Amino acid sequence: MSNMKKINVLVTGGNGQLGCALRAASAGSGNHYIFSDINSLPGMETLYLDVTNSEGVEIVCDSENVDVIVNCAAYTNVDKAEDDTAFAAVLNRDVPATLAAVARSRKATLIQISTDYIFAGDASTPIPEDAQPGPLSVYGATKLAGEKAVRDSACNSIIIRTAWLYSQYGRNFVKTIRRLTSERDSLKVVCDQVGTPTLADDLAEFVVDIIDGGKIGKTGTYNFTDEGVCSWYDFAHEICAMAGNRCEITPCSSVEYPQKARRPSYSVLDKSLVKKTFGIVIPYWRDSLAKCMTQIERNGD
């Protein structure tokens, strides 16, 4: 390994959920990972980078001699995006276009993180990569536009669609349900939206394996989530049980719990391609949830 060239990896959104998970996953790497963000985190080395500033992106990529960009920067507040359409488009469409252009000019590779929300949710079997998209929300539409921008740029790219991301870091469904079920006697959670919870650590380990394992040439679009299927109700039920909380969780329909943005009712992604191409074994969502709950208990919320 010593005579091999060190790969310089720029991670955008380095202090978000996936960025933090990537910090942990790449800790023992022989390659050089540079974590950038506009916010700093205590005790975390962060390079200031405003990804909406294309000139700034170019300067950083040149000065750090970047070979791979992992784009974890995104507008992820699904409901807020319905009103904040312009900024959601900037972060989810224009930023990937900028990063792709820089990657192309540098002959670097862009790993772009996308979402199950690009689909309409009218499938009844796991959705393959080449299925027809049909986003129901501004978030889904802007993330789809980001995918298109990356493909249109003709840079070397790996687009990874994931779903229902959670972790010990930041704010997410697992932490919210864990807290609510400790405070309340009862809680209603939707049971008619089905997908797959994905631990950010699992996705991060896959991304690091692509880079450090010399698989960066396997360009294309791939689905990656944890294994298995559940509804948000099932997921909440399991979180409550693992936390040892006594809250009664009752299922309700999406109609009973209206949200600004429409969610796909079925967004289970087919992972046959990613498993075949990269030869990976993906953990079952319940096992990963148990791991995360232990981390949260240990480190505090």
PDB file of N, CA, C and O in Angstrom, residues 108-147:
ATOM      1  N   ALA A 108     -11.724  13.628 -11.878  1.00  0.00           N
ATOM      2  CA  ALA A 108     -12.015  13.036 -10.565  1.00  0.00           C
ATOM      3  C   ALA A 108     -13.339  12.277 -10.650  1.00  0.00           C
ATOM      4  O   ALA A 108     -14.033  12.339 -11.668  1.00  0.00           O
ATOM      5  N   THR A 109     -13.694  11.590  -9.583  1.00  0.00           N
ATOM      6  CA  THR A 109     -14.961  10.860  -9.526  1.00  0.00           C
ATOM      7  C   THR A 109     -15.872  11.504  -8.494  1.00  0.00           C
ATOM      8  O   THR A 109     -15.425  11.842  -7.395  1.00  0.00           O
ATOM      9  N   LEU A 110     -17.137  11.671  -8.853  1.00  0.00           N
ATOM     10  CA  LEU A 110     -18.132  12.208  -7.927  1.00  0.00           C
ATOM     11  C   LEU A 110     -19.035  11.077  -7.432  1.00  0.00           C
ATOM     12  O   LEU A 110     -19.612  10.339  -8.234  1.00  0.00           O
ATOM     13  N   ILE A 111     -19.129  10.946  -6.109  1.00  0.00           N
ATOM     14  CA  ILE A 111     -20.111  10.030  -5.517  1.00  0.00           C
ATOM     15  C   ILE A 111     -21.246  10.899  -5.002  1.00  0.00           C
ATOM     16  O   ILE A 111     -21.077  11.695  -4.083  1.00  0.00           O
ATOM     17  N   GLN A 112     -22.398  10.788  -5.665  1.00  0.00           N
ATOM     18  CA  GLN A 112     -23.557  11.626  -5.352  1.00  0.00           C
ATOM     19  C   GLN A 112     -24.590  10.790  -4.596  1.00  0.00           C
ATOM     20  O   GLN A 112     -24.959   9.704  -5.031  1.00  0.00           O
ATOM     21  N   ILE A 113     -25.045  11.309  -3.454  1.00  0.00           N
ATOM     22  CA  ILE A 113     -26.048  10.581  -2.661  1.00  0.00           C
ATOM     23  C   ILE A 113     -27.449  11.052  -3.066  1.00  0.00           C
ATOM     24  O   ILE A 113     -27.740  12.246  -3.041  1.00  0.00           O
ATOM     25  N   SER A 114     -28.299  10.103  -3.447  1.00  0.00           N
ATOM     26  CA  SER A 114     -29.669  10.431  -3.839  1.00  0.00           C
ATOM     27  C   SER A 114     -30.660   9.679  -2.943  1.00  0.00           C
ATOM     28  O   SER A 114     -30.287   9.165  -1.897  1.00  0.00           O
ATOM     29  N   THR A 115     -31.914   9.613  -3.373  1.00  0.00           N
ATOM     30  CA  THR A 115     -32.977   9.189  -2.458  1.00  0.00           C
ATOM     31  C   THR A 115     -34.059   8.335  -3.115  1.00  0.00           C
ATOM     32  O   THR A 115     -34.304   8.436  -4.321  1.00  0.00           O
ATOM     33  N   ASP A 116     -34.743   7.540  -2.283  1.00  0.00           N
ATOM     34  CA  ASP A 116     -35.910   6.769  -2.728  1.00  0.00           C
ATOM     35  C   ASP A 116     -37.075   7.687  -3.093  1.00  0.00           C
ATOM     36  O   ASP A 116     -37.998   7.281  -3.794  1.00  0.00           O
ATOM     37  N   TYR A 117     -37.036   8.940  -2.606  1.00  0.00           N
ATOM     38  CA  TYR A 117     -38.154   9.863  -2.837  1.00  0.00           C
ATOM     39  C   TYR A 117     -38.241  10.375  -4.276  1.00  0.00           C
ATOM     40  O   TYR A 117     -39.111  11.168  -4.594  1.00  0.00           O
ATOM     41  N   ILE A 118     -37.340   9.909  -5.155  1.00  0.00           N
ATOM     42  CA  ILE A 118     -37.475  10.254  -6.579  1.00  0.00           C
ATOM     43  C   ILE A 118     -38.569   9.403  -7.233  1.00  0.00           C
ATOM     44  O   ILE A 118     -38.980   9.676  -8.352  1.00  0.00           O
ATOM     45  N   PHE A 119     -39.048   8.378  -6.500  1.00  0.00           N
ATOM     46  CA  PHE A 119     -40.086   7.494  -7.057  1.00  0.00           C
ATOM     47  C   PHE A 119     -41.479   7.861  -6.535  1.00  0.00           C
ATOM     48  O   PHE A 119     -41.613   8.451  -5.468  1.00  0.00           O
ATOM     49  N   ALA A 120     -42.492   7.465  -7.305  1.00  0.00           N
ATOM     50  CA  ALA A 120     -43.881   7.835  -6.986  1.00  0.00           C
ATOM     51  C   ALA A 120     -44.486   6.986  -5.884  1.00  0.00           C
ATOM     52  O   ALA A 120     -45.494   7.363  -5.285  1.00  0.00           O
ATOM     53  N   GLY A 121     -43.901   5.820  -5.628  1.00  0.00           N
ATOM     54  CA  GLY A 121     -44.414   4.981  -4.549  1.00  0.00           C
ATOM     55  C   GLY A 121     -45.585   4.109  -4.944  1.00  0.00           C
ATOM     56  O   GLY A 121     -46.293   3.587  -4.090  1.00  0.00           O
ATOM     57  N   ASP A 122     -45.786   3.927  -6.260  1.00  0.00           N
ATOM     58  CA  ASP A 122     -46.929   3.107  -6.694  1.00  0.00           C
ATOM     59  C   ASP A 122     -46.509   1.680  -7.075  1.00  0.00           C
ATOM     60  O   ASP A 122     -47.293   0.912  -7.612  1.00  0.00           O
ATOM     61  N   ALA A 123     -45.258   1.336  -6.779  1.00  0.00           N
ATOM     62  CA  ALA A 123     -44.792  -0.037  -7.044  1.00  0.00           C
ATOM     63  C   ALA A 123     -45.287  -0.961  -5.935  1.00  0.00           C
ATOM     64  O   ALA A 123     -45.768  -0.504  -4.901  1.00  0.00           O
ATOM     65  N   SER A 124     -45.184  -2.264  -6.171  1.00  0.00           N
ATOM     66  CA  SER A 124     -45.549  -3.220  -5.116  1.00  0.00           C
ATOM     67  C   SER A 124     -44.454  -4.253  -4.914  1.00  0.00           C
ATOM     68  O   SER A 124     -44.567  -5.138  -4.083  1.00  0.00           O
ATOM     69  N   THR A 125     -43.380  -4.121  -5.701  1.00  0.00           N
ATOM     70  CA  THR A 125     -42.197  -4.973  -5.522  1.00  0.00           C
ATOM     71  C   THR A 125     -40.977  -4.046  -5.505  1.00  0.00           C
ATOM     72  O   THR A 125     -41.055  -2.920  -6.017  1.00  0.00           O
ATOM     73  N   PRO A 126     -39.849  -4.482  -4.916  1.00  0.00           N
ATOM     74  CA  PRO A 126     -38.671  -3.623  -4.821  1.00  0.00           C
ATOM     75  C   PRO A 126     -38.299  -2.958  -6.152  1.00  0.00           C
ATOM     76  O   PRO A 126     -38.335  -3.596  -7.217  1.00  0.00           O
ATOM     77  N   ILE A 127     -37.962  -1.675  -6.066  1.00  0.00           N
ATOM     78  CA  ILE A 127     -37.779  -0.824  -7.247  1.00  0.00           C
ATOM     79  C   ILE A 127     -36.343  -0.888  -7.757  1.00  0.00           C
ATOM     80  O   ILE A 127     -35.411  -0.540  -7.034  1.00  0.00           O
ATOM     81  N   PRO A 128     -36.149  -1.330  -9.015  1.00  0.00           N
ATOM     82  CA  PRO A 128     -34.786  -1.368  -9.559  1.00  0.00           C
ATOM     83  C   PRO A 128     -34.306   0.033  -9.986  1.00  0.00           C
ATOM     84  O   PRO A 128     -35.105   0.970 -10.077  1.00  0.00           O
ATOM     85  N   GLU A 129     -33.016   0.139 -10.243  1.00  0.00           N
ATOM     86  CA  GLU A 129     -32.410   1.430 -10.589  1.00  0.00           C
ATOM     87  C   GLU A 129     -33.020   2.070 -11.829  1.00  0.00           C
ATOM     88  O   GLU A 129     -33.123   3.296 -11.917  1.00  0.00           O
ATOM     89  N   ASP A 130     -33.418   1.229 -12.806  1.00  0.00           N
ATOM     90  CA  ASP A 130     -33.897   1.791 -14.078  1.00  0.00           C
ATOM     91  C   ASP A 130     -35.414   2.004 -14.125  1.00  0.00           C
ATOM     92  O   ASP A 130     -35.989   2.287 -15.176  1.00  0.00           O
ATOM     93  N   ALA A 131     -36.073   1.895 -12.970  1.00  0.00           N
ATOM     94  CA  ALA A 131     -37.531   2.147 -12.926  1.00  0.00           C
ATOM     95  C   ALA A 131     -37.811   3.615 -13.237  1.00  0.00           C
ATOM     96  O   ALA A 131     -36.968   4.484 -13.006  1.00  0.00           O
ATOM     97  N   GLN A 132     -38.993   3.870 -13.756  1.00  0.00           N
ATOM     98  CA  GLN A 132     -39.388   5.235 -14.104  1.00  0.00           C
ATOM     99  C   GLN A 132     -39.575   6.077 -12.840  1.00  0.00           C
ATOM    100  O   GLN A 132     -40.363   5.723 -11.978  1.00  0.00           O
ATOM    101  N   PRO A 133     -38.844   7.200 -12.714  1.00  0.00           N
ATOM    102  CA  PRO A 133     -39.060   8.046 -11.531  1.00  0.00           C
ATOM    103  C   PRO A 133     -40.361   8.845 -11.634  1.00  0.00           C
ATOM    104  O   PRO A 133     -40.891   9.018 -12.735  1.00  0.00           O
ATOM    105  N   GLY A 134     -40.848   9.311 -10.504  1.00  0.00           N
ATOM    106  CA  GLY A 134     -42.060  10.139 -10.478  1.00  0.00           C
ATOM    107  C   GLY A 134     -42.190  10.808  -9.134  1.00  0.00           C
ATOM    108  O   GLY A 134     -43.072  10.461  -8.342  1.00  0.00           O
ATOM    109  N   PRO A 135     -41.295  11.740  -8.827  1.00  0.00           N
ATOM    110  CA  PRO A 135     -41.290  12.340  -7.489  1.00  0.00           C
ATOM    111  C   PRO A 135     -42.596  13.037  -7.124  1.00  0.00           C
ATOM    112  O   PRO A 135     -43.223  13.660  -7.978  1.00  0.00           O
ATOM    113  N   LEU A 136     -43.000  12.926  -5.857  1.00  0.00           N
ATOM    114  CA  LEU A 136     -44.254  13.512  -5.371  1.00  0.00           C
ATOM    115  C   LEU A 136     -44.019  14.840  -4.644  1.00  0.00           C
ATOM    116  O   LEU A 136     -44.980  15.510  -4.274  1.00  0.00           O
ATOM    117  N   SER A 137     -42.752  15.185  -4.404  1.00  0.00           N
ATOM    118  CA  SER A 137     -42.432  16.361  -3.589  1.00  0.00           C
ATOM    119  C   SER A 137     -41.329  17.184  -4.234  1.00  0.00           C
ATOM    120  O   SER A 137     -40.618  16.706  -5.129  1.00  0.00           O
ATOM    121  N   VAL A 138     -41.177  18.410  -3.761  1.00  0.00           N
ATOM    122  CA  VAL A 138     -40.092  19.286  -4.223  1.00  0.00           C
ATOM    123  C   VAL A 138     -38.746  18.630  -3.905  1.00  0.00           C
ATOM    124  O   VAL A 138     -37.837  18.626  -4.742  1.00  0.00           O
ATOM    125  N   TYR A 139     -38.645  18.057  -2.717  1.00  0.00           N
ATOM    126  CA  TYR A 139     -37.411  17.370  -2.322  1.00  0.00           C
ATOM    127  C   TYR A 139     -37.067  16.287  -3.351  1.00  0.00           C
ATOM    128  O   TYR A 139     -35.947  16.244  -3.876  1.00  0.00           O
ATOM    129  N   GLY A 140     -38.022  15.404  -3.638  1.00  0.00           N
ATOM    130  CA  GLY A 140     -37.791  14.320  -4.599  1.00  0.00           C
ATOM    131  C   GLY A 140     -37.447  14.830  -5.989  1.00  0.00           C
ATOM    132  O   GLY A 140     -36.532  14.317  -6.640  1.00  0.00           O
ATOM    133  N   ALA A 141     -38.164  15.872  -6.422  1.00  0.00           N
ATOM    134  CA  ALA A 141     -37.940  16.432  -7.761  1.00  0.00           C
ATOM    135  C   ALA A 141     -36.558  17.077  -7.878  1.00  0.00           C
ATOM    136  O   ALA A 141     -35.875  16.923  -8.897  1.00  0.00           O
ATOM    137  N   THR A 142     -36.139  17.797  -6.827  1.00  0.00           N
ATOM    138  CA  THR A 142     -34.827  18.463  -6.887  1.00  0.00           C
ATOM    139  C   THR A 142     -33.686  17.448  -6.793  1.00  0.00           C
ATOM    140  O   THR A 142     -32.653  17.611  -7.436  1.00  0.00           O
ATOM    141  N   LYS A 143     -33.881  16.375  -6.015  1.00  0.00           N
ATOM    142  CA  LYS A 143     -32.856  15.328  -5.941  1.00  0.00           C
ATOM    143  C   LYS A 143     -32.743  14.591  -7.279  1.00  0.00           C
ATOM    144  O   LYS A 143     -31.648  14.235  -7.713  1.00  0.00           O
ATOM    145  N   LEU A 144     -33.872  14.376  -7.949  1.00  0.00           N
ATOM    146  CA  LEU A 144     -33.869  13.755  -9.272  1.00  0.00           C
ATOM    147  C   LEU A 144     -33.147  14.649 -10.281  1.00  0.00           C
ATOM    148  O   LEU A 144     -32.354  14.180 -11.097  1.00  0.00           O
ATOM    149  N   ALA A 145     -33.405  15.962 -10.187  1.00  0.00           N
ATOM    150  CA  ALA A 145     -32.728  16.928 -11.070  1.00  0.00           C
ATOM    151  C   ALA A 145     -31.213  16.909 -10.821  1.00  0.00           C
ATOM    152  O   ALA A 145     -30.423  17.066 -11.756  1.00  0.00           O
ATOM    153  N   GLY A 146     -30.836  16.688  -9.563  1.00  0.00           N
ATOM    154  CA  GLY A 146     -29.413  16.570  -9.223  1.00  0.00           C
ATOM    155  C   GLY A 146     -28.778  15.348  -9.874  1.00  0.00           C
ATOM    156  O   GLY A 146     -27.666  15.423 -10.417  1.00  0.00           O
ATOM    157  N   GLU A 147     -29.489  14.238  -9.846  1.00  0.00           N
ATOM    158  CA  GLU A 147     -29.007  13.019 -10.520  1.00  0.00           C
ATOM    159  C   GLU A 147     -28.792  13.289 -12.015  1.00  0.00           C
ATOM    160  O   GLU A 147     -27.765  12.920 -12.587  1.00  0.00           O
TER     161      GLU A 147
END
